[in-house]
PDB file of C-alpha atoms in Angstrom:
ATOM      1  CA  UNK A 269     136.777  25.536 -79.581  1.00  0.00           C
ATOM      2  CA  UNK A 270     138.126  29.098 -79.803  1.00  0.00           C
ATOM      3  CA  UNK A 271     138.007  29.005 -83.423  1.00  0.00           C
ATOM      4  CA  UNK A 272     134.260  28.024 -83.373  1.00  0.00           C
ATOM      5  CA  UNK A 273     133.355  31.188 -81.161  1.00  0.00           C
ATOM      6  CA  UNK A 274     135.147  33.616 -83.046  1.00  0.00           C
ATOM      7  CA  UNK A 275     133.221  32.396 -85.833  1.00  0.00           C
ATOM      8  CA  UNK A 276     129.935  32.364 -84.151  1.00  0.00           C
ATOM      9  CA  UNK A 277     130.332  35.898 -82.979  1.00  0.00           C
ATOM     10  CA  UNK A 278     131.533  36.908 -86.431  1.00  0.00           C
ATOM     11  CA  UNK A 279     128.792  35.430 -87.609  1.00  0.00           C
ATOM     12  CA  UNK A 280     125.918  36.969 -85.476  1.00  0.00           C
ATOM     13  CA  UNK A 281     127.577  40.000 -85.857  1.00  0.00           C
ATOM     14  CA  UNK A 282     127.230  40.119 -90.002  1.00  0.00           C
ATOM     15  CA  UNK A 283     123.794  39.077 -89.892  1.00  0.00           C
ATOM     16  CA  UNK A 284     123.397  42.139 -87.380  1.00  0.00           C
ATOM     17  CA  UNK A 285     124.897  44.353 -90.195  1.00  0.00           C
ATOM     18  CA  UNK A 286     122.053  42.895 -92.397  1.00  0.00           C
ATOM     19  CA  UNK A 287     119.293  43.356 -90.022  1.00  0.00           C
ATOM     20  CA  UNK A 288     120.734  46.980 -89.570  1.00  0.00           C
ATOM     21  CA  UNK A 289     119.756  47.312 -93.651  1.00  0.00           C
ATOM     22  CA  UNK A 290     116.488  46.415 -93.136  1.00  0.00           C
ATOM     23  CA  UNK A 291     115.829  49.844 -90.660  1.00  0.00           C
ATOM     24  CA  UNK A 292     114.659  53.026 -91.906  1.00  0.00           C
ATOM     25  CA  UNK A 293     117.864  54.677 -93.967  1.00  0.00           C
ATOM     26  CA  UNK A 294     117.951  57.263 -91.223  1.00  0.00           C
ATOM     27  CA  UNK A 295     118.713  54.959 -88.256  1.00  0.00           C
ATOM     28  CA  UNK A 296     120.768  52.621 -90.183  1.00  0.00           C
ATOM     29  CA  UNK A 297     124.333  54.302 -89.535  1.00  0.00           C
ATOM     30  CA  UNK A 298     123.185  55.158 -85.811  1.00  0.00           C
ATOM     31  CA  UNK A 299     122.850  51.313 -85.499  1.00  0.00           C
ATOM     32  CA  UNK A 300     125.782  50.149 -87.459  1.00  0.00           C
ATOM     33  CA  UNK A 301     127.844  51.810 -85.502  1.00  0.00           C
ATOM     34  CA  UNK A 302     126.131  50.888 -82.226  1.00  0.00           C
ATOM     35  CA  UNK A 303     126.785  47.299 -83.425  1.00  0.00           C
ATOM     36  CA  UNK A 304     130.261  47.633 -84.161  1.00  0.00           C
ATOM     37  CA  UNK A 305     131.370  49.338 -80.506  1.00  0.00           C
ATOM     38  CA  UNK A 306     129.655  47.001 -79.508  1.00  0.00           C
ATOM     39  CA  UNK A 307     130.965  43.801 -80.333  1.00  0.00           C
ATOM     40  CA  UNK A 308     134.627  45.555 -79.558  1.00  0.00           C
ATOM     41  CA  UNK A 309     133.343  46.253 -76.575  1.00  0.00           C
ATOM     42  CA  UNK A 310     132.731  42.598 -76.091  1.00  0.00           C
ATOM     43  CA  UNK A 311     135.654  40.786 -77.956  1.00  0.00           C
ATOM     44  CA  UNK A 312     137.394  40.131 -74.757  1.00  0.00           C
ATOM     45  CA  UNK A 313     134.933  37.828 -72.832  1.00  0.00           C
ATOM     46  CA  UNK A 314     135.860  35.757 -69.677  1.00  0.00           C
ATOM     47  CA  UNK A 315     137.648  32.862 -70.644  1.00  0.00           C
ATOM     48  CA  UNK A 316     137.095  30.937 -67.740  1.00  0.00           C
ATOM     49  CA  UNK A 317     132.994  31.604 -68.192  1.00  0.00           C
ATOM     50  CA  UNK A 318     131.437  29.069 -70.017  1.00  0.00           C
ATOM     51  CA  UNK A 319     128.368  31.018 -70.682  1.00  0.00           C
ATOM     52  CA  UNK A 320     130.051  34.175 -71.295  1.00  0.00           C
ATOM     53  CA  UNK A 321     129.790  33.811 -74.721  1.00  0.00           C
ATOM     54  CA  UNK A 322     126.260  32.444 -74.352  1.00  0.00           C
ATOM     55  CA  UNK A 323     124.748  35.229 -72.694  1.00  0.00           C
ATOM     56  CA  UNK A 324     126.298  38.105 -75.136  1.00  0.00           C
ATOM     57  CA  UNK A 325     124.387  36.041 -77.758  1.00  0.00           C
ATOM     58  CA  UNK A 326     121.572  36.109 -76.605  1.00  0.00           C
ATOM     59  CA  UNK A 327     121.655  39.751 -75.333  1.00  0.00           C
ATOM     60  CA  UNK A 328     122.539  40.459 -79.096  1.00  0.00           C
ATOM     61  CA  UNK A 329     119.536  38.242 -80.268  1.00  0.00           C
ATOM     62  CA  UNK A 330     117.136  40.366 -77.696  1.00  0.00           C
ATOM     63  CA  UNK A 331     118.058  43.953 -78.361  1.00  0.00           C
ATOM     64  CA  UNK A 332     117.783  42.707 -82.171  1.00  0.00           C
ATOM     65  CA  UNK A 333     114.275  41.775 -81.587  1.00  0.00           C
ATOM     66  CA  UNK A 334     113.576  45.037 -79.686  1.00  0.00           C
ATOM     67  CA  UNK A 335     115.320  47.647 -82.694  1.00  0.00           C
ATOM     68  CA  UNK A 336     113.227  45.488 -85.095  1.00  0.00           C
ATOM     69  CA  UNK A 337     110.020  46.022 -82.920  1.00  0.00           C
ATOM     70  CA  UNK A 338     110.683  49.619 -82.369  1.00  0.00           C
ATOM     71  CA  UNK A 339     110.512  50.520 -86.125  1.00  0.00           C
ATOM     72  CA  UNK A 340     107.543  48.139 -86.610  1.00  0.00           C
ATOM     73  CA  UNK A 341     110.372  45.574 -88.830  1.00  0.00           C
ATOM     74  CA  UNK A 342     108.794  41.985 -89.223  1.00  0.00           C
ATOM     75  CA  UNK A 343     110.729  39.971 -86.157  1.00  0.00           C
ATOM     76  CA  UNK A 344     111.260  37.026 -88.172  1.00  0.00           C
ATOM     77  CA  UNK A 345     113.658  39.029 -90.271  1.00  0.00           C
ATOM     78  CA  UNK A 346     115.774  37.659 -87.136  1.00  0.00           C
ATOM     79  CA  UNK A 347     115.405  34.340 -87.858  1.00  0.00           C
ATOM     80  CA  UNK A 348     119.228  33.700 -89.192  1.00  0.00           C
ATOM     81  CA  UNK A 349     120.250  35.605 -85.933  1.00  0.00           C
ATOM     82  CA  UNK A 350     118.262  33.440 -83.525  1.00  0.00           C
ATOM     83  CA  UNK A 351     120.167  30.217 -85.003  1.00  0.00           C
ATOM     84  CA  UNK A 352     123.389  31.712 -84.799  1.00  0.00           C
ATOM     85  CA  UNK A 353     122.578  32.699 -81.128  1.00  0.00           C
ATOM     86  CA  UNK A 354     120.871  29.556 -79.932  1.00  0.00           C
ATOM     87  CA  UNK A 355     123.166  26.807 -81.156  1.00  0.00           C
TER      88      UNK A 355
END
């Protein structure tokens, strides 16, 4: 079970890194590196929270869908990201 978050959560947070490509090449280090403290930030999640895991997902899938909105980025570029986040 472990095993299979990890690699959900590695997972959503490579097809972040692609997403971040597909920003203007000004913002893109600004949001790579946002990303990355991010899911640092967040490695250590409450073990004893089912949803814990859940809900960072899906805040991850959100703000994606906001970034993308903000610089006008077709939202269905997200569509990888959504799967990963939803299963």
């Amino acid at each position: 079970m472990i095993l299979q978050e990890m690699q959900k959560a590695i997972g959503a947070y490579r097809e972040v890194l692609r997403l971040v490509r597909q920003l203007p090449k000004d913002s893109r280090p600004y949001y790579a590196k946002y990303a990355r403290e991010n899911f640092v930030n967040y490695r250590e999640i409450d073990s004893n929270d089912p949803n814990a895991l859940q809900e960072l997902l899906q805040r991850t899938y959100n703000h994606s869908l906001w970034v993308l909105k903000k610089y006008s980025v077709d939202q269905s570029a997200a569509d990888r990201l959504k799967n990963i986040c939803s299963d």
